[in-house]
């Protein structure tokens, strides 16, 4: 299969940017999904030792990918302890 793709790319060089951008999109989407699975506080991989991981987040923990206009280091705790 890879030999066929290589043969097509040699005969149609205009397809090379298409393969580059499609491959880059696949890599970026897979890395974002991996980040969501690892860093998101809503995802719980170990239910026995840490059943509610969102309760252990501090007020200065940034869990959003991109925060507009919020400095997490200056936030104060406004809720009860669990």
mmCIF file with all atom_site columns, N, CA and C in Angstrom, residues 46-71:
data_model
loop_
_atom_site.group_PDB
_atom_site.id
_atom_site.type_symbol
_atom_site.label_atom_id
_atom_site.label_alt_id
_atom_site.label_comp_id
_atom_site.label_asym_id
_atom_site.label_entity_id
_atom_site.label_seq_id
_atom_site.pdbx_PDB_ins_code
_atom_site.Cartn_x
_atom_site.Cartn_y
_atom_site.Cartn_z
_atom_site.occupancy
_atom_site.B_iso_or_equiv
_atom_site.pdbx_formal_charge
_atom_site.auth_seq_id
_atom_site.auth_comp_id
_atom_site.auth_asym_id
_atom_site.auth_atom_id
_atom_site.pdbx_PDB_model_num
ATOM 1  N N  . UNK A 1 46 ? -8.337  6.181  37.548 1.00 0.00 ? 46 UNK A N  1
ATOM 2  C CA . UNK A 1 46 ? -8.183  5.309  38.713 1.00 0.00 ? 46 UNK A CA 1
ATOM 3  C C  . UNK A 1 46 ? -9.311  5.618  39.699 1.00 0.00 ? 46 UNK A C  1
ATOM 4  N N  . UNK A 1 47 ? -10.384 4.864  39.635 1.00 0.00 ? 47 UNK A N  1
ATOM 5  C CA . UNK A 1 47 ? -11.549 5.158  40.472 1.00 0.00 ? 47 UNK A CA 1
ATOM 6  C C  . UNK A 1 47 ? -11.378 4.718  41.921 1.00 0.00 ? 47 UNK A C  1
ATOM 7  N N  . UNK A 1 48 ? -10.510 3.773  42.188 1.00 0.00 ? 48 UNK A N  1
ATOM 8  C CA . UNK A 1 48 ? -10.383 3.274  43.559 1.00 0.00 ? 48 UNK A CA 1
ATOM 9  C C  . UNK A 1 48 ? -9.566  4.210  44.436 1.00 0.00 ? 48 UNK A C  1
ATOM 10 N N  . UNK A 1 49 ? -8.439  4.710  43.922 1.00 0.00 ? 49 UNK A N  1
ATOM 11 C CA . UNK A 1 49 ? -7.576  5.554  44.744 1.00 0.00 ? 49 UNK A CA 1
ATOM 12 C C  . UNK A 1 49 ? -7.955  7.031  44.683 1.00 0.00 ? 49 UNK A C  1
ATOM 13 N N  . UNK A 1 50 ? -8.532  7.477  43.583 1.00 0.00 ? 50 UNK A N  1
ATOM 14 C CA . UNK A 1 50 ? -8.872  8.889  43.427 1.00 0.00 ? 50 UNK A CA 1
ATOM 15 C C  . UNK A 1 50 ? -10.215 8.993  42.705 1.00 0.00 ? 50 UNK A C  1
ATOM 16 N N  . UNK A 1 51 ? -11.327 8.769  43.395 1.00 0.00 ? 51 UNK A N  1
ATOM 17 C CA . UNK A 1 51 ? -12.622 8.730  42.703 1.00 0.00 ? 51 UNK A CA 1
ATOM 18 C C  . UNK A 1 51 ? -13.110 10.091 42.215 1.00 0.00 ? 51 UNK A C  1
ATOM 19 N N  . UNK A 1 52 ? -12.685 11.166 42.838 1.00 0.00 ? 52 UNK A N  1
ATOM 20 C CA . UNK A 1 52 ? -13.122 12.503 42.434 1.00 0.00 ? 52 UNK A CA 1
ATOM 21 C C  . UNK A 1 52 ? -11.894 13.409 42.283 1.00 0.00 ? 52 UNK A C  1
ATOM 22 N N  . UNK A 1 53 ? -11.191 13.331 41.150 1.00 0.00 ? 53 UNK A N  1
ATOM 23 C CA . UNK A 1 53 ? -9.953  14.112 41.003 1.00 0.00 ? 53 UNK A CA 1
ATOM 24 C C  . UNK A 1 53 ? -10.188 15.606 40.888 1.00 0.00 ? 53 UNK A C  1
ATOM 25 N N  . UNK A 1 54 ? -11.389 16.042 40.532 1.00 0.00 ? 54 UNK A N  1
ATOM 26 C CA . UNK A 1 54 ? -11.652 17.475 40.393 1.00 0.00 ? 54 UNK A CA 1
ATOM 27 C C  . UNK A 1 54 ? -11.680 18.179 41.742 1.00 0.00 ? 54 UNK A C  1
ATOM 28 N N  . UNK A 1 55 ? -11.844 17.425 42.844 1.00 0.00 ? 55 UNK A N  1
ATOM 29 C CA . UNK A 1 55 ? -11.841 18.048 44.168 1.00 0.00 ? 55 UNK A CA 1
ATOM 30 C C  . UNK A 1 55 ? -10.427 18.373 44.648 1.00 0.00 ? 55 UNK A C  1
ATOM 31 N N  . UNK A 1 56 ? -9.422  17.794 44.027 1.00 0.00 ? 56 UNK A N  1
ATOM 32 C CA . UNK A 1 56 ? -8.049  18.047 44.454 1.00 0.00 ? 56 UNK A CA 1
ATOM 33 C C  . UNK A 1 56 ? -7.395  19.188 43.687 1.00 0.00 ? 56 UNK A C  1
ATOM 34 N N  . UNK A 1 57 ? -8.137  19.844 42.806 1.00 0.00 ? 57 UNK A N  1
ATOM 35 C CA . UNK A 1 57 ? -7.583  20.985 42.084 1.00 0.00 ? 57 UNK A CA 1
ATOM 36 C C  . UNK A 1 57 ? -7.556  22.203 42.990 1.00 0.00 ? 57 UNK A C  1
ATOM 37 N N  . UNK A 1 58 ? -6.445  22.891 42.967 1.00 0.00 ? 58 UNK A N  1
ATOM 38 C CA . UNK A 1 58 ? -6.335  24.129 43.722 1.00 0.00 ? 58 UNK A CA 1
ATOM 39 C C  . UNK A 1 58 ? -6.876  25.297 42.919 1.00 0.00 ? 58 UNK A C  1
ATOM 40 N N  . UNK A 1 59 ? -7.044  26.444 43.554 1.00 0.00 ? 59 UNK A N  1
ATOM 41 C CA . UNK A 1 59 ? -7.580  27.598 42.825 1.00 0.00 ? 59 UNK A CA 1
ATOM 42 C C  . UNK A 1 59 ? -6.612  28.146 41.784 1.00 0.00 ? 59 UNK A C  1
ATOM 43 N N  . UNK A 1 60 ? -5.321  27.818 41.900 1.00 0.00 ? 60 UNK A N  1
ATOM 44 C CA . UNK A 1 60 ? -4.344  28.334 40.942 1.00 0.00 ? 60 UNK A CA 1
ATOM 45 C C  . UNK A 1 60 ? -3.983  27.311 39.870 1.00 0.00 ? 60 UNK A C  1
ATOM 46 N N  . UNK A 1 61 ? -4.635  26.167 39.823 1.00 0.00 ? 61 UNK A N  1
ATOM 47 C CA . UNK A 1 61 ? -4.350  25.156 38.797 1.00 0.00 ? 61 UNK A CA 1
ATOM 48 C C  . UNK A 1 61 ? -5.066  25.524 37.499 1.00 0.00 ? 61 UNK A C  1
ATOM 49 N N  . UNK A 1 62 ? -4.292  25.606 36.423 1.00 0.00 ? 62 UNK A N  1
ATOM 50 C CA . UNK A 1 62 ? -4.890  25.897 35.122 1.00 0.00 ? 62 UNK A CA 1
ATOM 51 C C  . UNK A 1 62 ? -5.154  24.570 34.419 1.00 0.00 ? 62 UNK A C  1
ATOM 52 N N  . UNK A 1 63 ? -6.409  24.310 34.126 1.00 0.00 ? 63 UNK A N  1
ATOM 53 C CA . UNK A 1 63 ? -6.763  23.086 33.421 1.00 0.00 ? 63 UNK A CA 1
ATOM 54 C C  . UNK A 1 63 ? -7.370  23.358 32.060 1.00 0.00 ? 63 UNK A C  1
ATOM 55 N N  . UNK A 1 64 ? -7.623  24.610 31.743 1.00 0.00 ? 64 UNK A N  1
ATOM 56 C CA . UNK A 1 64 ? -8.105  24.960 30.412 1.00 0.00 ? 64 UNK A CA 1
ATOM 57 C C  . UNK A 1 64 ? -6.921  25.029 29.459 1.00 0.00 ? 64 UNK A C  1
ATOM 58 N N  . UNK A 1 65 ? -7.184  24.732 28.184 1.00 0.00 ? 65 UNK A N  1
ATOM 59 C CA . UNK A 1 65 ? -6.115  24.770 27.187 1.00 0.00 ? 65 UNK A CA 1
ATOM 60 C C  . UNK A 1 65 ? -5.651  26.200 26.948 1.00 0.00 ? 65 UNK A C  1
ATOM 61 N N  . UNK A 1 66 ? -6.598  27.119 26.828 1.00 0.00 ? 66 UNK A N  1
ATOM 62 C CA . UNK A 1 66 ? -6.269  28.521 26.581 1.00 0.00 ? 66 UNK A CA 1
ATOM 63 C C  . UNK A 1 66 ? -7.238  29.384 27.383 1.00 0.00 ? 66 UNK A C  1
ATOM 64 N N  . UNK A 1 67 ? -6.717  30.174 28.264 1.00 0.00 ? 67 UNK A N  1
ATOM 65 C CA . UNK A 1 67 ? -7.548  31.032 29.101 1.00 0.00 ? 67 UNK A CA 1
ATOM 66 C C  . UNK A 1 67 ? -7.338  32.484 28.695 1.00 0.00 ? 67 UNK A C  1
ATOM 67 N N  . UNK A 1 68 ? -8.407  33.147 28.303 1.00 0.00 ? 68 UNK A N  1
ATOM 68 C CA . UNK A 1 68 ? -8.331  34.530 27.848 1.00 0.00 ? 68 UNK A CA 1
ATOM 69 C C  . UNK A 1 68 ? -8.536  35.466 29.032 1.00 0.00 ? 68 UNK A C  1
ATOM 70 N N  . UNK A 1 69 ? -7.542  36.253 29.335 1.00 0.00 ? 69 UNK A N  1
ATOM 71 C CA . UNK A 1 69 ? -7.671  37.294 30.348 1.00 0.00 ? 69 UNK A CA 1
ATOM 72 C C  . UNK A 1 69 ? -7.738  36.803 31.781 1.00 0.00 ? 69 UNK A C  1
ATOM 73 N N  . UNK A 1 70 ? -7.360  35.576 32.071 1.00 0.00 ? 70 UNK A N  1
ATOM 74 C CA . UNK A 1 70 ? -7.408  35.066 33.446 1.00 0.00 ? 70 UNK A CA 1
ATOM 75 C C  . UNK A 1 70 ? -5.995  34.693 33.873 1.00 0.00 ? 70 UNK A C  1
ATOM 76 N N  . UNK A 1 71 ? -5.554  35.271 34.968 1.00 0.00 ? 71 UNK A N  1
ATOM 77 C CA . UNK A 1 71 ? -4.266  34.905 35.538 1.00 0.00 ? 71 UNK A CA 1
ATOM 78 C C  . UNK A 1 71 ? -4.546  33.976 36.719 1.00 0.00 ? 71 UNK A C  1
#
